[in-house]
mmCIF file of C-alpha atoms in Angstrom:
data_model
loop_
_atom_site.group_PDB
_atom_site.id
_atom_site.type_symbol
_atom_site.label_atom_id
_atom_site.label_comp_id
_atom_site.label_asym_id
_atom_site.label_seq_id
_atom_site.Cartn_x
_atom_site.Cartn_y
_atom_site.Cartn_z
ATOM 1 C CA MET A 1 -15.680 -66.169 -108.711
ATOM 2 C CA LYS A 2 -15.754 -69.987 -107.524
ATOM 3 C CA ASN A 3 -16.362 -71.258 -110.845
ATOM 4 C CA LEU A 4 -13.088 -70.179 -112.173
ATOM 5 C CA ARG A 5 -10.554 -73.147 -113.182
ATOM 6 C CA THR A 6 -7.591 -73.067 -115.058
ATOM 7 C CA ALA A 7 -8.116 -74.280 -118.698
ATOM 8 C CA THR A 8 -4.504 -74.324 -119.954
ATOM 9 C CA VAL A 9 -1.316 -74.095 -118.700
ATOM 10 C CA ALA A 10 2.376 -72.833 -120.523
ATOM 11 C CA TYR A 11 5.679 -72.136 -119.845
ATOM 12 C CA THR A 12 8.296 -70.643 -121.575
ATOM 13 C CA ASN A 13 11.818 -68.731 -121.637
ATOM 14 C CA VAL A 14 11.971 -65.009 -123.024
ATOM 15 C CA ASP A 15 14.943 -64.198 -125.484
ATOM 16 C CA VAL A 16 15.922 -60.968 -123.536
ATOM 17 C CA SER A 17 18.689 -60.515 -126.340
ATOM 18 C CA LYS A 18 16.121 -60.093 -128.248
ATOM 19 C CA GLY A 19 15.396 -56.850 -126.740
ATOM 20 C CA CYS A 20 12.372 -58.167 -124.419
ATOM 21 C CA ASP A 21 14.101 -56.915 -121.167
ATOM 22 C CA GLY A 22 12.911 -54.165 -119.126
ATOM 23 C CA GLU A 23 10.557 -53.916 -116.573
ATOM 24 C CA LEU A 24 6.974 -54.898 -117.987
ATOM 25 C CA GLN A 25 4.310 -52.117 -118.402
ATOM 26 C CA VAL A 26 1.575 -54.145 -119.840
ATOM 27 C CA ALA A 27 0.441 -57.094 -121.230
ATOM 28 C CA ALA A 28 -2.531 -58.841 -123.264
ATOM 29 C CA TYR A 29 -2.820 -62.489 -124.621
ATOM 30 C CA ASP A 30 -3.708 -63.393 -127.988
ATOM 31 C CA SER A 31 -6.480 -66.215 -127.917
ATOM 32 C CA THR A 32 -6.259 -66.685 -131.876
ATOM 33 C CA ARG A 33 -2.685 -67.678 -131.717
ATOM 34 C CA GLY A 34 -2.002 -68.742 -128.296
ATOM 35 C CA GLN A 35 0.806 -65.830 -127.645
ATOM 36 C CA VAL A 36 1.760 -62.968 -124.798
ATOM 37 C CA LEU A 37 2.028 -59.986 -126.069
ATOM 38 C CA PHE A 38 3.592 -57.038 -123.777
ATOM 39 C CA VAL A 39 5.024 -53.612 -123.530
ATOM 40 C CA THR A 40 8.340 -53.210 -121.461
ATOM 41 C CA ALA A 41 9.581 -49.870 -120.048
ATOM 42 C CA SER A 42 11.645 -48.837 -123.010
ATOM 43 C CA GLY A 43 8.800 -48.996 -125.795
ATOM 44 C CA ILE A 44 9.163 -52.330 -126.671
ATOM 45 C CA LEU A 45 6.555 -54.711 -128.013
ATOM 46 C CA CYS A 46 7.294 -58.045 -127.664
ATOM 47 C CA CYS A 47 5.212 -61.291 -128.765
ATOM 48 C CA VAL A 48 6.283 -64.518 -126.749
ATOM 49 C CA PRO A 49 4.405 -67.739 -128.599
ATOM 50 C CA LEU A 50 3.125 -69.808 -125.684
ATOM 51 C CA LEU A 51 1.158 -72.798 -127.501
ATOM 52 C CA ILE A 52 2.759 -72.644 -131.188
ATOM 53 C CA GLU A 53 5.902 -73.289 -132.093
ATOM 54 C CA GLU A 54 6.709 -69.622 -134.014
ATOM 55 C CA ALA A 55 9.997 -67.521 -132.900
ATOM 56 C CA GLN A 56 9.819 -64.642 -130.412
ATOM 57 C CA TRP A 57 9.626 -60.885 -132.185
ATOM 58 C CA THR A 58 10.183 -57.732 -130.867
ATOM 59 C CA LEU A 59 8.459 -54.160 -132.397
ATOM 60 C CA PRO A 60 9.911 -50.857 -131.222
ATOM 61 C CA LEU A 61 6.692 -48.719 -130.892
ATOM 62 C CA MET A 62 6.426 -44.912 -132.219
ATOM 63 C CA ASN A 63 5.814 -42.555 -130.065
ATOM 64 C CA GLU A 64 7.397 -38.654 -129.989
ATOM 65 C CA LEU A 65 8.568 -38.587 -126.300
ATOM 66 C CA LEU A 66 10.878 -41.419 -125.030
ATOM 67 C CA GLU A 67 9.498 -40.794 -121.796
ATOM 68 C CA ASP A 68 5.996 -41.376 -122.872
ATOM 69 C CA ARG A 69 4.977 -44.273 -121.163
ATOM 70 C CA VAL A 70 2.334 -47.062 -122.587
ATOM 71 C CA VAL A 71 -0.619 -47.556 -120.122
ATOM 72 C CA GLY A 72 -3.077 -50.006 -121.524
ATOM 73 C CA ILE A 73 -2.889 -52.951 -124.579
ATOM 74 C CA GLU A 74 -5.883 -54.371 -125.751
ATOM 75 C CA PHE A 75 -6.143 -57.836 -128.360
ATOM 76 C CA ILE A 76 -8.970 -57.094 -131.143
ATOM 77 C CA ILE A 77 -9.239 -60.373 -132.382
ATOM 78 C CA GLU A 78 -12.097 -59.095 -135.784
ATOM 79 C CA GLN A 79 -8.595 -57.255 -136.605
ATOM 80 C CA GLU A 80 -6.068 -59.668 -135.403
ATOM 81 C CA ALA A 81 -4.400 -56.707 -134.072
ATOM 82 C CA VAL A 82 -3.702 -54.958 -130.437
ATOM 83 C CA VAL A 83 -4.676 -51.289 -129.635
ATOM 84 C CA VAL A 84 -1.566 -49.461 -127.028
ATOM 85 C CA GLY A 85 -2.767 -46.314 -125.246
ATOM 86 C CA PHE A 86 -0.157 -44.139 -124.247
ATOM 87 C CA ARG A 87 0.026 -41.827 -121.101
ATOM 88 C CA THR A 88 0.085 -38.761 -124.093
ATOM 89 C CA GLY A 89 -3.143 -39.684 -125.603
ATOM 90 C CA ASP A 90 -1.888 -41.346 -128.535
ATOM 91 C CA LEU A 91 -3.434 -44.769 -129.874
ATOM 92 C CA GLN A 92 -1.976 -46.840 -132.111
ATOM 93 C CA LEU A 93 -3.143 -50.330 -133.561
ATOM 94 C CA ILE A 94 0.004 -52.971 -133.958
ATOM 95 C CA PHE A 95 -1.624 -55.620 -136.817
ATOM 96 C CA LEU A 96 0.273 -59.037 -135.400
ATOM 97 C CA GLU A 97 0.506 -60.653 -138.895
ATOM 98 C CA THR A 98 2.136 -57.976 -140.791
ATOM 99 C CA ARG A 99 3.865 -56.287 -137.514
ATOM 100 C CA THR A 100 2.915 -52.963 -139.145
ATOM 101 C CA VAL A 101 1.855 -49.899 -136.673
ATOM 102 C CA GLU A 102 -0.770 -47.186 -137.705
ATOM 103 C CA VAL A 103 -1.564 -44.571 -135.332
ATOM 104 C CA VAL A 104 -5.488 -44.146 -135.458
ATOM 105 C CA GLY A 105 -5.406 -41.361 -133.126
ATOM 106 C CA LYS A 106 -4.741 -38.842 -130.121
ATOM 107 C CA VAL A 107 -6.926 -38.505 -126.996
ATOM 108 C CA GLU A 108 -7.140 -34.898 -125.245
ATOM 109 C CA GLY A 109 -5.912 -35.254 -121.513
ATOM 110 C CA GLY A 110 -4.085 -38.329 -122.234
ATOM 111 C CA ILE A 111 -5.294 -42.084 -121.368
ATOM 112 C CA ILE A 112 -4.936 -42.723 -117.769
ATOM 113 C CA GLN A 113 -6.168 -46.610 -118.695
ATOM 114 C CA LEU A 114 -8.223 -48.289 -121.346
ATOM 115 C CA SER A 115 -9.853 -51.992 -122.258
ATOM 116 C CA ALA A 116 -11.856 -53.589 -124.688
ATOM 117 C CA SER A 117 -15.405 -54.809 -124.159
ATOM 118 C CA PRO A 118 -15.679 -58.651 -124.084
ATOM 119 C CA ASP A 119 -16.925 -59.233 -127.879
ATOM 120 C CA GLY A 120 -14.462 -56.712 -128.966
ATOM 121 C CA GLU A 121 -16.865 -54.239 -130.324
ATOM 122 C CA LEU A 122 -16.006 -51.451 -128.676
ATOM 123 C CA LEU A 123 -12.688 -49.678 -126.737
ATOM 124 C CA ALA A 124 -13.877 -47.883 -122.833
ATOM 125 C CA VAL A 125 -10.684 -45.010 -122.598
ATOM 126 C CA ALA A 126 -10.723 -43.243 -119.719
ATOM 127 C CA THR A 127 -9.310 -39.925 -120.121
ATOM 128 C CA GLY A 128 -6.945 -37.207 -118.449
ATOM 129 C CA LEU A 129 -9.952 -35.038 -118.252
ATOM 130 C CA GLY A 130 -12.041 -37.184 -116.479
ATOM 131 C CA HIS A 131 -14.139 -38.686 -119.367
ATOM 132 C CA LEU A 132 -14.924 -42.401 -120.699
ATOM 133 C CA LEU A 133 -15.039 -42.727 -124.062
ATOM 134 C CA LEU A 134 -16.576 -45.341 -126.117
ATOM 135 C CA MET A 135 -15.119 -45.872 -129.053
ATOM 136 C CA THR A 136 -15.850 -48.587 -132.373
ATOM 137 C CA GLN A 137 -13.497 -49.807 -134.769
ATOM 138 C CA ASP A 138 -13.365 -47.226 -137.124
ATOM 139 C CA TRP A 139 -12.433 -45.055 -134.325
#
């Protein structure tokens, strides 16, 4: 890892009065807009712009059980959206421009972790049944 270097350093304040308080669960970086997206323990998606002059915003995530926990979030560059995986197996796609939520499916056995490929074409999902699913953006 000797070839790693710092490309950009950015600092910002998170306005906790807008619902972004609480324990941070997972985070992703939107490289197209220069913003950080993270989910709190209370199930709130928070978007904090770093490199552009835009207001911070929040969005409550839909889930059936209040104790359902977000286990992964990945930015999908082609769709300008983030995919969110819940422990119970729910997969949601949040479109950042419109801030709309689309439920794209449910994984049997729940989700342990998820990760997008570097080109964003595939989403790897580790399930509670011990399977590794590779999904395209067609879900």
